[in-house]
PDB file of C-alpha atoms and ligand atoms in Angstrom:
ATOM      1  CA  UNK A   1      12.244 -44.845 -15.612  1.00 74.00           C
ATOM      2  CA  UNK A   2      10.141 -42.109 -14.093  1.00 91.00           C
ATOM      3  CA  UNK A   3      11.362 -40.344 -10.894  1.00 96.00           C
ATOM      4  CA  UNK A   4       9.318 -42.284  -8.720  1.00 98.00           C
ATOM      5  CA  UNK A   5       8.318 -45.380 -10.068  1.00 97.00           C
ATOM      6  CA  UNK A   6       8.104 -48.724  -7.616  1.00 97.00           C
ATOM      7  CA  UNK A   7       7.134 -45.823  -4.383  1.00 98.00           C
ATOM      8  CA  UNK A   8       3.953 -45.630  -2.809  1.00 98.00           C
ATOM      9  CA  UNK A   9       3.214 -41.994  -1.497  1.00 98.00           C
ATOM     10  CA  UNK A  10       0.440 -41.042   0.699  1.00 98.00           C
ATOM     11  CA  UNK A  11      -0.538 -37.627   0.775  1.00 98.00           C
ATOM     12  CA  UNK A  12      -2.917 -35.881   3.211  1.00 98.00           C
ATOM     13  CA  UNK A  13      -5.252 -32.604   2.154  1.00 98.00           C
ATOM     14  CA  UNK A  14      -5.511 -33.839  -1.397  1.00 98.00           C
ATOM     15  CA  UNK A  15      -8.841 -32.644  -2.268  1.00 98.00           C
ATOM     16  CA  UNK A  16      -7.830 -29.348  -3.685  1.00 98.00           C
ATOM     17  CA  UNK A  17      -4.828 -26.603  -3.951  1.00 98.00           C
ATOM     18  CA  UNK A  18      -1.116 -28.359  -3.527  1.00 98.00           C
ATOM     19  CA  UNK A  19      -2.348 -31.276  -2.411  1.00 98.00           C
ATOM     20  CA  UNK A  20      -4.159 -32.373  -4.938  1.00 98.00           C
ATOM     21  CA  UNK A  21      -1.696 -31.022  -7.575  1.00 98.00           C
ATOM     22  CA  UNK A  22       0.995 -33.092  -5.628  1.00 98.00           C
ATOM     23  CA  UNK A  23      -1.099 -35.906  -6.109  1.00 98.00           C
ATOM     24  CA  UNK A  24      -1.196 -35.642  -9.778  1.00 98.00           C
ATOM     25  CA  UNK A  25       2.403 -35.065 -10.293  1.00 98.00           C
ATOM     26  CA  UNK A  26       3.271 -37.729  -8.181  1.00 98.00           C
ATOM     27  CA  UNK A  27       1.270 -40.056 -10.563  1.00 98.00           C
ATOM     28  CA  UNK A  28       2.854 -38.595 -13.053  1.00 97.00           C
ATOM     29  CA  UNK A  29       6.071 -39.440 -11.793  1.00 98.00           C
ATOM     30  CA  UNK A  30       5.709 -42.831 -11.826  1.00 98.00           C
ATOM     31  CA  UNK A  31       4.056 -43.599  -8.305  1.00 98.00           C
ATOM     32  CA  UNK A  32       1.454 -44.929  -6.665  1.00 98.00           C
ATOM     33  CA  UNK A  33      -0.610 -42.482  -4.553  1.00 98.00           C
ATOM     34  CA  UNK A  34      -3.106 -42.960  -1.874  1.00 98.00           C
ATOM     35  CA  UNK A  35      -4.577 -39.634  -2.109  1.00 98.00           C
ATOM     36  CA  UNK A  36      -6.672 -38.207   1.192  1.00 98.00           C
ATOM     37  CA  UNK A  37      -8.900 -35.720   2.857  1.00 98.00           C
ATOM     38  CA  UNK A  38     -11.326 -34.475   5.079  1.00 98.00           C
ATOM     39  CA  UNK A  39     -13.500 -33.708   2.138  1.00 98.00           C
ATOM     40  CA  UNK A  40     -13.998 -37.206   0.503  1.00 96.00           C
ATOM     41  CA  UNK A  41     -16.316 -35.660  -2.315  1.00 96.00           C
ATOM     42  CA  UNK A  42     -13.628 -33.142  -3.127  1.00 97.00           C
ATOM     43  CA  UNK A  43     -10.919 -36.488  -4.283  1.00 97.00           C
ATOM     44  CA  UNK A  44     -13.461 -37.667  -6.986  1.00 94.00           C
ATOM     45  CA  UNK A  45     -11.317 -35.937 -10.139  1.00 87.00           C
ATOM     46  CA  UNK A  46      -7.985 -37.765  -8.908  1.00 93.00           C
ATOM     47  CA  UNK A  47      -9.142 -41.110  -9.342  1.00 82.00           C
ATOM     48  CA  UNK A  48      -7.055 -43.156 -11.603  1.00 91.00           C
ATOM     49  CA  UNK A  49      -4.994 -46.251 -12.134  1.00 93.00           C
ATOM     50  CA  UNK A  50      -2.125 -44.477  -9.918  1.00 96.00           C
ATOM     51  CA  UNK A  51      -4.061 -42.944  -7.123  1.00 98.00           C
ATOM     52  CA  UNK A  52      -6.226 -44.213  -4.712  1.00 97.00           C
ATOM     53  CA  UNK A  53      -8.411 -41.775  -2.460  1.00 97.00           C
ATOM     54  CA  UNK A  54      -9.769 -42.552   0.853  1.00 97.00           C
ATOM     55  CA  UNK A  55     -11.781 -39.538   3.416  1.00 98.00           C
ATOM     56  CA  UNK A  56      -9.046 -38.967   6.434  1.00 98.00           C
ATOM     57  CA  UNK A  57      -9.702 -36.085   9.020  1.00 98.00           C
ATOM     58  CA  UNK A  58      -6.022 -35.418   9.954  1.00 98.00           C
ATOM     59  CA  UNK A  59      -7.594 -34.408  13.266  1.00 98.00           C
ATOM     60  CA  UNK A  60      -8.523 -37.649  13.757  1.00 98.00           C
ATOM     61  CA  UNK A  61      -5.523 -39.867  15.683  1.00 98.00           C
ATOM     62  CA  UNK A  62      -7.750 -43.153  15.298  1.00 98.00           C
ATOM     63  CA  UNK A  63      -8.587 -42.501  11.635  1.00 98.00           C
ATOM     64  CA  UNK A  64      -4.752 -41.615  10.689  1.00 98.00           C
ATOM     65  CA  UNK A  65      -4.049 -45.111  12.388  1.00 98.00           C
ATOM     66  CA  UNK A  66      -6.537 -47.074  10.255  1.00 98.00           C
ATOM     67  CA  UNK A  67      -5.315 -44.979   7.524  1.00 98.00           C
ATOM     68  CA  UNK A  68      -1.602 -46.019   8.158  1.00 98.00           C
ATOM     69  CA  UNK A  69      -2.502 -49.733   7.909  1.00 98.00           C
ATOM     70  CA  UNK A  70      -4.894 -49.730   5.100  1.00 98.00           C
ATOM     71  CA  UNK A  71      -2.522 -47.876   2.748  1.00 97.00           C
ATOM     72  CA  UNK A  72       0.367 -50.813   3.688  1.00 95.00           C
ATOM     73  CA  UNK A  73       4.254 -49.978   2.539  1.00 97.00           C
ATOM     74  CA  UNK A  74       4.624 -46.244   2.144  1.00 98.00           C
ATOM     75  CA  UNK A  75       7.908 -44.669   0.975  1.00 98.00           C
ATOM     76  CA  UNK A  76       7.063 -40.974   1.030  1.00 99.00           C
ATOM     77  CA  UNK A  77       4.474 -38.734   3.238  1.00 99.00           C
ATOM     78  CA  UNK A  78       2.854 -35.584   2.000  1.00 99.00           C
ATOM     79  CA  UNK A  79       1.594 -33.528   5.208  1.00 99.00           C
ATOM     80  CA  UNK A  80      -0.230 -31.012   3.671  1.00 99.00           C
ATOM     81  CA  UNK A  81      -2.842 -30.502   5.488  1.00 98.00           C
ATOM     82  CA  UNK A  82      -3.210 -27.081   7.438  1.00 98.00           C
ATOM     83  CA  UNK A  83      -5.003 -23.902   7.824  1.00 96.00           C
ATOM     84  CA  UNK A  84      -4.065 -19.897   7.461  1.00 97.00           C
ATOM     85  CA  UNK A  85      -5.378 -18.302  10.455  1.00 97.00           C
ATOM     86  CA  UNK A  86      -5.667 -15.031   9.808  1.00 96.00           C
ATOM     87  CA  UNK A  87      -5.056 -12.282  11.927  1.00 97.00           C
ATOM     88  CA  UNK A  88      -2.523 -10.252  14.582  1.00 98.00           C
ATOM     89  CA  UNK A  89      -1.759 -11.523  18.319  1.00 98.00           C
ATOM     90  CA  UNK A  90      -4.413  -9.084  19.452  1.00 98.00           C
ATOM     91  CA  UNK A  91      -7.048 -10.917  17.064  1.00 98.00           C
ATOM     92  CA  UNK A  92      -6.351 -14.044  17.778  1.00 98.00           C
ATOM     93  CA  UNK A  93      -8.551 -16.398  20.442  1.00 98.00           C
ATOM     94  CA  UNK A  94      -7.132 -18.811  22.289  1.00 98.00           C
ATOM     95  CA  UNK A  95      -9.599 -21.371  20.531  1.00 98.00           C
ATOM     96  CA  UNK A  96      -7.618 -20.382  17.394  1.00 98.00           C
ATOM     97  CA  UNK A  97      -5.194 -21.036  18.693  1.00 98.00           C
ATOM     98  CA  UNK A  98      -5.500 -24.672  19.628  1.00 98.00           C
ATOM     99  CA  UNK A  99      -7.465 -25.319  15.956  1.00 98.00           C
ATOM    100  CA  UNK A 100      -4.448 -24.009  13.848  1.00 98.00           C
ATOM    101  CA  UNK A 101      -1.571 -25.798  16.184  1.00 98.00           C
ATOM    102  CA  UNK A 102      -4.290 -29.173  16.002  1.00 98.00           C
ATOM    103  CA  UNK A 103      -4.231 -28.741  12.460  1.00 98.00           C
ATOM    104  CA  UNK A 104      -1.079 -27.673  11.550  1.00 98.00           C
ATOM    105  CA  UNK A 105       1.007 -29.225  13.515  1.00 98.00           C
ATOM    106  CA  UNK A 106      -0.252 -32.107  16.038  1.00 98.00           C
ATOM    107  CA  UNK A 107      -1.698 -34.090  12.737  1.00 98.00           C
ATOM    108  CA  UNK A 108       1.925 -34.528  11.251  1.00 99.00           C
ATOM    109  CA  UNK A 109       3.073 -35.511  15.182  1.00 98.00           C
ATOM    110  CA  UNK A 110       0.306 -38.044  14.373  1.00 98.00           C
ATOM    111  CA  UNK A 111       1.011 -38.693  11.052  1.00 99.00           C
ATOM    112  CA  UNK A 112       4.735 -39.260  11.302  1.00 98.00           C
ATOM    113  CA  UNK A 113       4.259 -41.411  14.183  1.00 98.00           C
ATOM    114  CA  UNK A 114       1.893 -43.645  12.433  1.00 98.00           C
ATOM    115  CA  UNK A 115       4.186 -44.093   9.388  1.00 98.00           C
ATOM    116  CA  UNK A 116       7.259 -44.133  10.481  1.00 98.00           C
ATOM    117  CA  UNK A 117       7.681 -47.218  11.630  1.00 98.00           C
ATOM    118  CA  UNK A 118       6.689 -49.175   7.896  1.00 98.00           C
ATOM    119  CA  UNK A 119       9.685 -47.117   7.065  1.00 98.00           C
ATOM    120  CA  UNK A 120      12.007 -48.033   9.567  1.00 98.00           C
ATOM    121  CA  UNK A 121      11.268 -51.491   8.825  1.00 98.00           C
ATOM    122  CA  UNK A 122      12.212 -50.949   5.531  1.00 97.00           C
ATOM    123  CA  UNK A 123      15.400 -49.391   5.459  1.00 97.00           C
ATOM    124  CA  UNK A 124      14.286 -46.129   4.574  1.00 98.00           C
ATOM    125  CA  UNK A 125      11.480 -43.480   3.499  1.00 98.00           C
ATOM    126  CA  UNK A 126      10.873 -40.327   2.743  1.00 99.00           C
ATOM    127  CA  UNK A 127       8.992 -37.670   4.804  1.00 99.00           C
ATOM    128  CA  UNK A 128       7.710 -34.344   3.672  1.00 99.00           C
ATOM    129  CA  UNK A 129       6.024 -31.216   5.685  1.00 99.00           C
ATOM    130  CA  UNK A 130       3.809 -28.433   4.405  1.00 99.00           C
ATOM    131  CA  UNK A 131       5.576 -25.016   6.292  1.00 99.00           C
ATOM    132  CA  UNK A 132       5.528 -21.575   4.724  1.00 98.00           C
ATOM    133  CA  UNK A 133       7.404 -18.725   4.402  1.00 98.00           C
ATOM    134  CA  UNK A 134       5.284 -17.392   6.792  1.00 98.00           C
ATOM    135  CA  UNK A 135       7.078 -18.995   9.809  1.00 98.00           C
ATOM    136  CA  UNK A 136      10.233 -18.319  11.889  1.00 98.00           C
ATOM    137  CA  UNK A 137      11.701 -17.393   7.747  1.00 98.00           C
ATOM    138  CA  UNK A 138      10.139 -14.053   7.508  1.00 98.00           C
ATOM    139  CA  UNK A 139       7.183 -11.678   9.284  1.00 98.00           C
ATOM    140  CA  UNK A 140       4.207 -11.527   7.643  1.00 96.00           C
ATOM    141  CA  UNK A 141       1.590  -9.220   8.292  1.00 96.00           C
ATOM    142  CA  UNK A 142      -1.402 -10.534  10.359  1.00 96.00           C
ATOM    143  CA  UNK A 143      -0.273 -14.198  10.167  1.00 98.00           C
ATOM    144  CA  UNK A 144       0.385 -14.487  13.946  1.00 98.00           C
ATOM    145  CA  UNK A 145      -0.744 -17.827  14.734  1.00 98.00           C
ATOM    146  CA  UNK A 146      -0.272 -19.320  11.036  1.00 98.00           C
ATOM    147  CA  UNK A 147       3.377 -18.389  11.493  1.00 98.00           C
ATOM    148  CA  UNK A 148       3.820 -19.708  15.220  1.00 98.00           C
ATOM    149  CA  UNK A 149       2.469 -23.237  13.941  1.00 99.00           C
ATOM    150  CA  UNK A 150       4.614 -23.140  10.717  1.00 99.00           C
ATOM    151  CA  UNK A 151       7.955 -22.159  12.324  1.00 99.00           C
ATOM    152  CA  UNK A 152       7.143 -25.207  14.305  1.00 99.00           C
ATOM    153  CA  UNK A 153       6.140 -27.396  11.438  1.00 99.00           C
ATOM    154  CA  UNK A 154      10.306 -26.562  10.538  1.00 99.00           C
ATOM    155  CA  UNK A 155      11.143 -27.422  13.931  1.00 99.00           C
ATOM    156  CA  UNK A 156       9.367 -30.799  14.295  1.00 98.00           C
ATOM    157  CA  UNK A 157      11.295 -31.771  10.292  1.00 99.00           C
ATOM    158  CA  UNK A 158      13.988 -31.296  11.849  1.00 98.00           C
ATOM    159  CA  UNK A 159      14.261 -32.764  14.788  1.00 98.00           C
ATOM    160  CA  UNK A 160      12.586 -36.145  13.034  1.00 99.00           C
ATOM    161  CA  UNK A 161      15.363 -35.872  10.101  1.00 99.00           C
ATOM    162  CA  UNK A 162      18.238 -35.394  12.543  1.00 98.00           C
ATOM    163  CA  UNK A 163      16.246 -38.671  14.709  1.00 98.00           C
ATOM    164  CA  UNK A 164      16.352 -40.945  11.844  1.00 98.00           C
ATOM    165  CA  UNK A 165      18.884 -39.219  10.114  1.00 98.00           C
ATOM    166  CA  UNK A 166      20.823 -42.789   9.892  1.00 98.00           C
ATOM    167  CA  UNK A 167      18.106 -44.934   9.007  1.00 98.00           C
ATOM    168  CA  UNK A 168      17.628 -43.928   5.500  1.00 98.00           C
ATOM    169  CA  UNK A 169      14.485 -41.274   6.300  1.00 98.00           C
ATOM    170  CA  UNK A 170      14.709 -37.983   4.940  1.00 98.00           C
ATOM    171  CA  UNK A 171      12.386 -35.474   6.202  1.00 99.00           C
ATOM    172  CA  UNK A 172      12.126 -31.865   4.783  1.00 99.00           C
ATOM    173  CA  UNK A 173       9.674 -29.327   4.561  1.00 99.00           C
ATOM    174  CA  UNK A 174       8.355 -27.318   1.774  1.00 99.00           C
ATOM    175  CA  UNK A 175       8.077 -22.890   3.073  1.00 98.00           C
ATOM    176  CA  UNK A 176       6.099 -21.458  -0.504  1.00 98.00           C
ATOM    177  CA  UNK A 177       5.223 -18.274  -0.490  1.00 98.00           C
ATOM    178  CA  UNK A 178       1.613 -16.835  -1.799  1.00 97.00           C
ATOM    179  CA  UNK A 179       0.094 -19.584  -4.405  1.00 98.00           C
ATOM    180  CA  UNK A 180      -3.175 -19.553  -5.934  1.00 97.00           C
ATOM    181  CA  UNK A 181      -5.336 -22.173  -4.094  1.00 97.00           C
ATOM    182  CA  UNK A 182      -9.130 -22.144  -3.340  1.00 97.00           C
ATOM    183  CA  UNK A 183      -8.262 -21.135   0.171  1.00 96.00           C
ATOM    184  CA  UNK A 184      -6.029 -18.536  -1.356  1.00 96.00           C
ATOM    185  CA  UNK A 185      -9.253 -17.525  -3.230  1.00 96.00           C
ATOM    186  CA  UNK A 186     -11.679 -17.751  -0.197  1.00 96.00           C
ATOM    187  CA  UNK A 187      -9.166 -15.365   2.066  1.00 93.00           C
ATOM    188  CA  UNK A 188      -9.169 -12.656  -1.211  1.00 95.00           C
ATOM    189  CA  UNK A 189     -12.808 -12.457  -0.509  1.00 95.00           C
ATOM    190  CA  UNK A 190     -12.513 -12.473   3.041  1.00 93.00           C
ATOM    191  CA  UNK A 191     -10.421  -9.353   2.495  1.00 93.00           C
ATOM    192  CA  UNK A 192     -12.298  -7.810  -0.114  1.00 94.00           C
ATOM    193  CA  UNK A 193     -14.297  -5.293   2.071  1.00 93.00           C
ATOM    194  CA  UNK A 194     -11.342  -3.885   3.719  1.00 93.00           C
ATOM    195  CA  UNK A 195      -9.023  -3.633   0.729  1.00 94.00           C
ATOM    196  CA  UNK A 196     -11.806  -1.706  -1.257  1.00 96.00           C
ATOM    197  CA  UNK A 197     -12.788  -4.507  -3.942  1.00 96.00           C
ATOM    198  CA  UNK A 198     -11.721  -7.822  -4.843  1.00 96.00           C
ATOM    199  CA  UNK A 199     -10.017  -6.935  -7.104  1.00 96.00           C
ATOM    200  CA  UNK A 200      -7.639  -4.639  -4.553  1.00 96.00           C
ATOM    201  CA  UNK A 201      -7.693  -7.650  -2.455  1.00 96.00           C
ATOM    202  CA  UNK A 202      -5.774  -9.471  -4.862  1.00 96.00           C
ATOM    203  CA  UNK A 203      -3.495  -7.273  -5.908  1.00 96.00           C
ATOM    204  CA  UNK A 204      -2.200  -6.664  -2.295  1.00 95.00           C
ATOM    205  CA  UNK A 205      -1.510 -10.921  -2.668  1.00 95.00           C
ATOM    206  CA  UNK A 206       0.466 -10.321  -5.493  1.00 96.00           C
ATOM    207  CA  UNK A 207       2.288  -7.225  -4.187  1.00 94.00           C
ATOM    208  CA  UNK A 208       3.873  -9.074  -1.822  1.00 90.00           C
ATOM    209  CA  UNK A 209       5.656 -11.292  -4.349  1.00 94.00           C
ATOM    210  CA  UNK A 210       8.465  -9.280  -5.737  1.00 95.00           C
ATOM    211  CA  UNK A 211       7.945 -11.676  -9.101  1.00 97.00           C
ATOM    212  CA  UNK A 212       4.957  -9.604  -9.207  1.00 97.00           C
ATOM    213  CA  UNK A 213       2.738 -13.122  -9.561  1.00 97.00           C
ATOM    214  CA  UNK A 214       1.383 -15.899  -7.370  1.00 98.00           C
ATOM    215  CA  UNK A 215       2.640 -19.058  -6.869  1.00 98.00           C
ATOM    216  CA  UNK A 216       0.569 -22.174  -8.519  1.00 98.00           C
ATOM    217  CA  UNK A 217       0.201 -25.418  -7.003  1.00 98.00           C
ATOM    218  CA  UNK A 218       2.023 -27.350 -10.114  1.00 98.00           C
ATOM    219  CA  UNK A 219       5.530 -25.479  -8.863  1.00 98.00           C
ATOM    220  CA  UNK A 220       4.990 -26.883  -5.812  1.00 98.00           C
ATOM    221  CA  UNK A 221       4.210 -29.784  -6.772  1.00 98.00           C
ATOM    222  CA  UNK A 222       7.002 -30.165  -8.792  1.00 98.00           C
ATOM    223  CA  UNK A 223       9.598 -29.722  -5.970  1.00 98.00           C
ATOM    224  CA  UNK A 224       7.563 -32.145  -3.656  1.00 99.00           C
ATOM    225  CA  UNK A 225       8.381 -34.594  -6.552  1.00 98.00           C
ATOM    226  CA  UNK A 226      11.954 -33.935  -6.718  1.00 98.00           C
ATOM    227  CA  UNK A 227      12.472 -33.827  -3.073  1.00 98.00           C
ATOM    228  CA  UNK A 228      10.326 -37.165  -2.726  1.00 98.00           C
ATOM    229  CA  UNK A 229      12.703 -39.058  -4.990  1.00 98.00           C
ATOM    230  CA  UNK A 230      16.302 -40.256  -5.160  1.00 97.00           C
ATOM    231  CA  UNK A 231      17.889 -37.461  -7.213  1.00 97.00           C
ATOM    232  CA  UNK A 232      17.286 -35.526  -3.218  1.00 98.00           C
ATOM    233  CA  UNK A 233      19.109 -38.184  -1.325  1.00 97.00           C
ATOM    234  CA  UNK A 234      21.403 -36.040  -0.265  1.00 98.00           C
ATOM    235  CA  UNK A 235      19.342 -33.352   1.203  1.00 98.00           C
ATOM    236  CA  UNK A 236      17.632 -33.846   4.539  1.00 99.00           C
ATOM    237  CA  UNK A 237      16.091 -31.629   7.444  1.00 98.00           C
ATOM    238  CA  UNK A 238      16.169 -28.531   5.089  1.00 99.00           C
ATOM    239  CA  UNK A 239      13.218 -25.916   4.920  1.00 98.00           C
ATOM    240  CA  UNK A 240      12.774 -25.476   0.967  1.00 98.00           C
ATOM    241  CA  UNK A 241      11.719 -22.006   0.147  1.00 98.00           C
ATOM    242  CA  UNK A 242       9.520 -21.388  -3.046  1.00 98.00           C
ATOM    243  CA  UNK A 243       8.398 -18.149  -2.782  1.00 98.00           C
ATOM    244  CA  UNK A 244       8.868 -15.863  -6.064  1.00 97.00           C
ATOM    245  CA  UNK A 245      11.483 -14.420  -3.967  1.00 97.00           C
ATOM    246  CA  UNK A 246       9.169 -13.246  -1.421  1.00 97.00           C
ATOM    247  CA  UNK A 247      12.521 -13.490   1.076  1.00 97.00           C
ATOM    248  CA  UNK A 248      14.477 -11.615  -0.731  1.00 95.00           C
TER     249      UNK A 248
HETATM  250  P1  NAD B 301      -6.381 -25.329   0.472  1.00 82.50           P
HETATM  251  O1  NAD B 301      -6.253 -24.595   1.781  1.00 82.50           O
HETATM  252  O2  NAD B 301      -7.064 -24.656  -0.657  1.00 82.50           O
HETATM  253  O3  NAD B 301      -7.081 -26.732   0.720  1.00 82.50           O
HETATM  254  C1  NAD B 301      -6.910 -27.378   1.923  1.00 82.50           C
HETATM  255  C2  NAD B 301      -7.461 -28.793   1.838  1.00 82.50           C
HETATM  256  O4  NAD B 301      -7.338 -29.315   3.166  1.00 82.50           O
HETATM  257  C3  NAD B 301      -8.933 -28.880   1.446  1.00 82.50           C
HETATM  258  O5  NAD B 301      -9.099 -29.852   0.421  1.00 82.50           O
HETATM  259  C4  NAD B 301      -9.597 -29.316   2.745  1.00 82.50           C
HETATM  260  O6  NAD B 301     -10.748 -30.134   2.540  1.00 82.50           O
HETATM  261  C5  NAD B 301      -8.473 -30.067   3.438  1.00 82.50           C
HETATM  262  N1  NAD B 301      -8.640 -30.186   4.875  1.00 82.50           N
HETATM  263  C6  NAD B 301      -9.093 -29.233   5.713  1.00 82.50           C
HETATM  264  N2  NAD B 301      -9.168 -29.732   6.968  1.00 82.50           N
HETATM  265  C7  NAD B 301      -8.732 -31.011   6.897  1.00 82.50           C
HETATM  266  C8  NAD B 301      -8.594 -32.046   7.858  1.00 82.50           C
HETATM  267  N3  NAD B 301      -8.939 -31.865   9.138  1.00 82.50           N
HETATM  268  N4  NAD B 301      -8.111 -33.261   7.445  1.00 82.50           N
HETATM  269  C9  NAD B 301      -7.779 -33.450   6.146  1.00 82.50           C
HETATM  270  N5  NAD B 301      -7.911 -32.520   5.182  1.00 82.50           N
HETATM  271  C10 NAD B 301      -8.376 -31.302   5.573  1.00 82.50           C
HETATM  272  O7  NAD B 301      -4.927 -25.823   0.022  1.00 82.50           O
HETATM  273  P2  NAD B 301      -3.581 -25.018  -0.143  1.00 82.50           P
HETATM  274  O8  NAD B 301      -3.803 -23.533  -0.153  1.00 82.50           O
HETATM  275  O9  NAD B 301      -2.894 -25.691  -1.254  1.00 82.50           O
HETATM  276  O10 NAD B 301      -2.788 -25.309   1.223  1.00 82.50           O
HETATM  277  C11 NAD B 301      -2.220 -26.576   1.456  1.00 82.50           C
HETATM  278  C12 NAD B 301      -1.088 -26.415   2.444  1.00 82.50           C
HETATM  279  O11 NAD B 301      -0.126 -25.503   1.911  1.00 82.50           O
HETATM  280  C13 NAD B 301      -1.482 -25.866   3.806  1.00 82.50           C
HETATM  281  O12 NAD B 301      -0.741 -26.520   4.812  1.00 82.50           O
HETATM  282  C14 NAD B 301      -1.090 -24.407   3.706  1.00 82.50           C
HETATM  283  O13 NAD B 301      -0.833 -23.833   4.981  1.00 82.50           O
HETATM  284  C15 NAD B 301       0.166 -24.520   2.888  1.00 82.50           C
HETATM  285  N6  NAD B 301       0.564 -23.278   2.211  1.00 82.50           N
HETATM  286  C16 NAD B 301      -0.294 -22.666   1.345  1.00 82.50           C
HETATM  287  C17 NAD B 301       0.094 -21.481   0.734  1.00 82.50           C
HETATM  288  C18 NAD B 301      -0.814 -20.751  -0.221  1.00 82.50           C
HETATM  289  O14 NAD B 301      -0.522 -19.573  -0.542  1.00 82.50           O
HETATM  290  N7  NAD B 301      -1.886 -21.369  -0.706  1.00 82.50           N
HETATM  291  C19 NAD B 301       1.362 -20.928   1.007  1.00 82.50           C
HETATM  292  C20 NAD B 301       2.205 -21.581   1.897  1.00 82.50           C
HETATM  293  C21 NAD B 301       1.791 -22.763   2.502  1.00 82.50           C
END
């Protein structure tokens, strides 16, 4: 039997990067997804006889609602929805600020609440959060406001998995380090002009990682699987680091 065959997950920011790779490997594992994001066009390639795909705008507190009910029983949530801000304290607006902590953080407030209680009612589920490295784990450079609403993505998981900690729900968050995503892609060009070339760009990504590589969303994945199924019934309220040792 696969890892998680019988469980419905329900994953949000599928359309691309670790979500959508989550998606597939979730699938893979045996369950059934309902796959979601802002960007509906962006789910068309995960369409199968495993995963579902509906639009949801995590920003949305009405929409996650409706999304809560049409999905029905759901025994493990993906929050991986969010956005790097970057930038240093003295960059950063206070408009910023409110997007990336809407994003990042008040959507999985929303999210958990909405779910939650399907769980409860049925002995037990699994939650997990998208954090980083970048949080209260380690100082990265310009990552001000990123880090401020990561550090609290790892306090909100756990808080909620010391909450329900006797009610069979096991929330944990995920902390990778740098992994190759579109977005990952879009803030190499961003930095292109003041690293020298693109190419520069990208190697200052990669010098961070003392495996001298980048992350990819499959490794991710991969632990989002194990920690969404029953071989990781033991571990709860923990902030996972995957980070090619960016830590160290
Ligand atoms: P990405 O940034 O490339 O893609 C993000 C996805 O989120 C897109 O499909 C986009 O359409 C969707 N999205 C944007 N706004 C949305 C909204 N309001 N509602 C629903 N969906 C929305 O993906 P990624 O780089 O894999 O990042 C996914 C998560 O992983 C984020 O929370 C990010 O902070 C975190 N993370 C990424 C890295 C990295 O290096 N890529 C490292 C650590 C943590």
């Amino acid at each position: 039997m696969s890892a998680l065959s019988g469980k419905t997950a329900f994953i949000t920011a599928a359309g691309q990067g670790i979500g959508q790779a989550t998606a597939l490997a979730f699938a893979a594992a045996g369950a059934r997804v309902v796959a979601t994001d802002v960007d509906a066009a962006k789910l068309d390639e995960l369409t199968s006889e495993l995963i579902r795909t509906a639009a949801l705008d995590v920003l949305d507190a009405a929409a996650i609602t409706r999304a809560a009910a049409d999905a029905g029983p759901v025994d493990i949530l993906f929050n991986c929805a969010g956005f790097v801000h970057q930038g240093t304290l003295q960059e950063a607006t206070d408009a910023e600020w409110s997007f990336a902590f809407e994003l990042n953080c008040r959507s999985m407030f929303h999210t958990m609440r909405a779910f939650l209680p399907g769980m409860l009612a049925r002995g037990g589920g699994v939650i997990l959060n998208m954090a980083s490295v970048a949080s209260s784990l380690k100082g990265v450079p310009s990552r001000f406001i990123y880090s401020a609403t990561k550090a609290a993505v790892i306090g909100m998981t756990r808080s909620v998995a010391t909450d329900y900690v006797t009610h069979g729900v096991r929330c944990n968050c995920l902390c990778p380090g740098t992994v190759l995503t579109p977005s990952l892609e879009e803030r190499i060009t961003e930095n292109a002009q003041a690293a020298g070339s693109i190419d520069a760009a990208r190697a200052a990504f990669v010098a961070r990682q003392p495996m001298g590589r980048l992350g990819s969303p499959s490794e991710i994945a991969a632990l989002a699987v194990y920690l969404a199924g029953d071989d990781a019934k033991f571990i709860t309220g923990q902030a996972i680091v995957i980070d090619g040792g960016l830590t160290l």
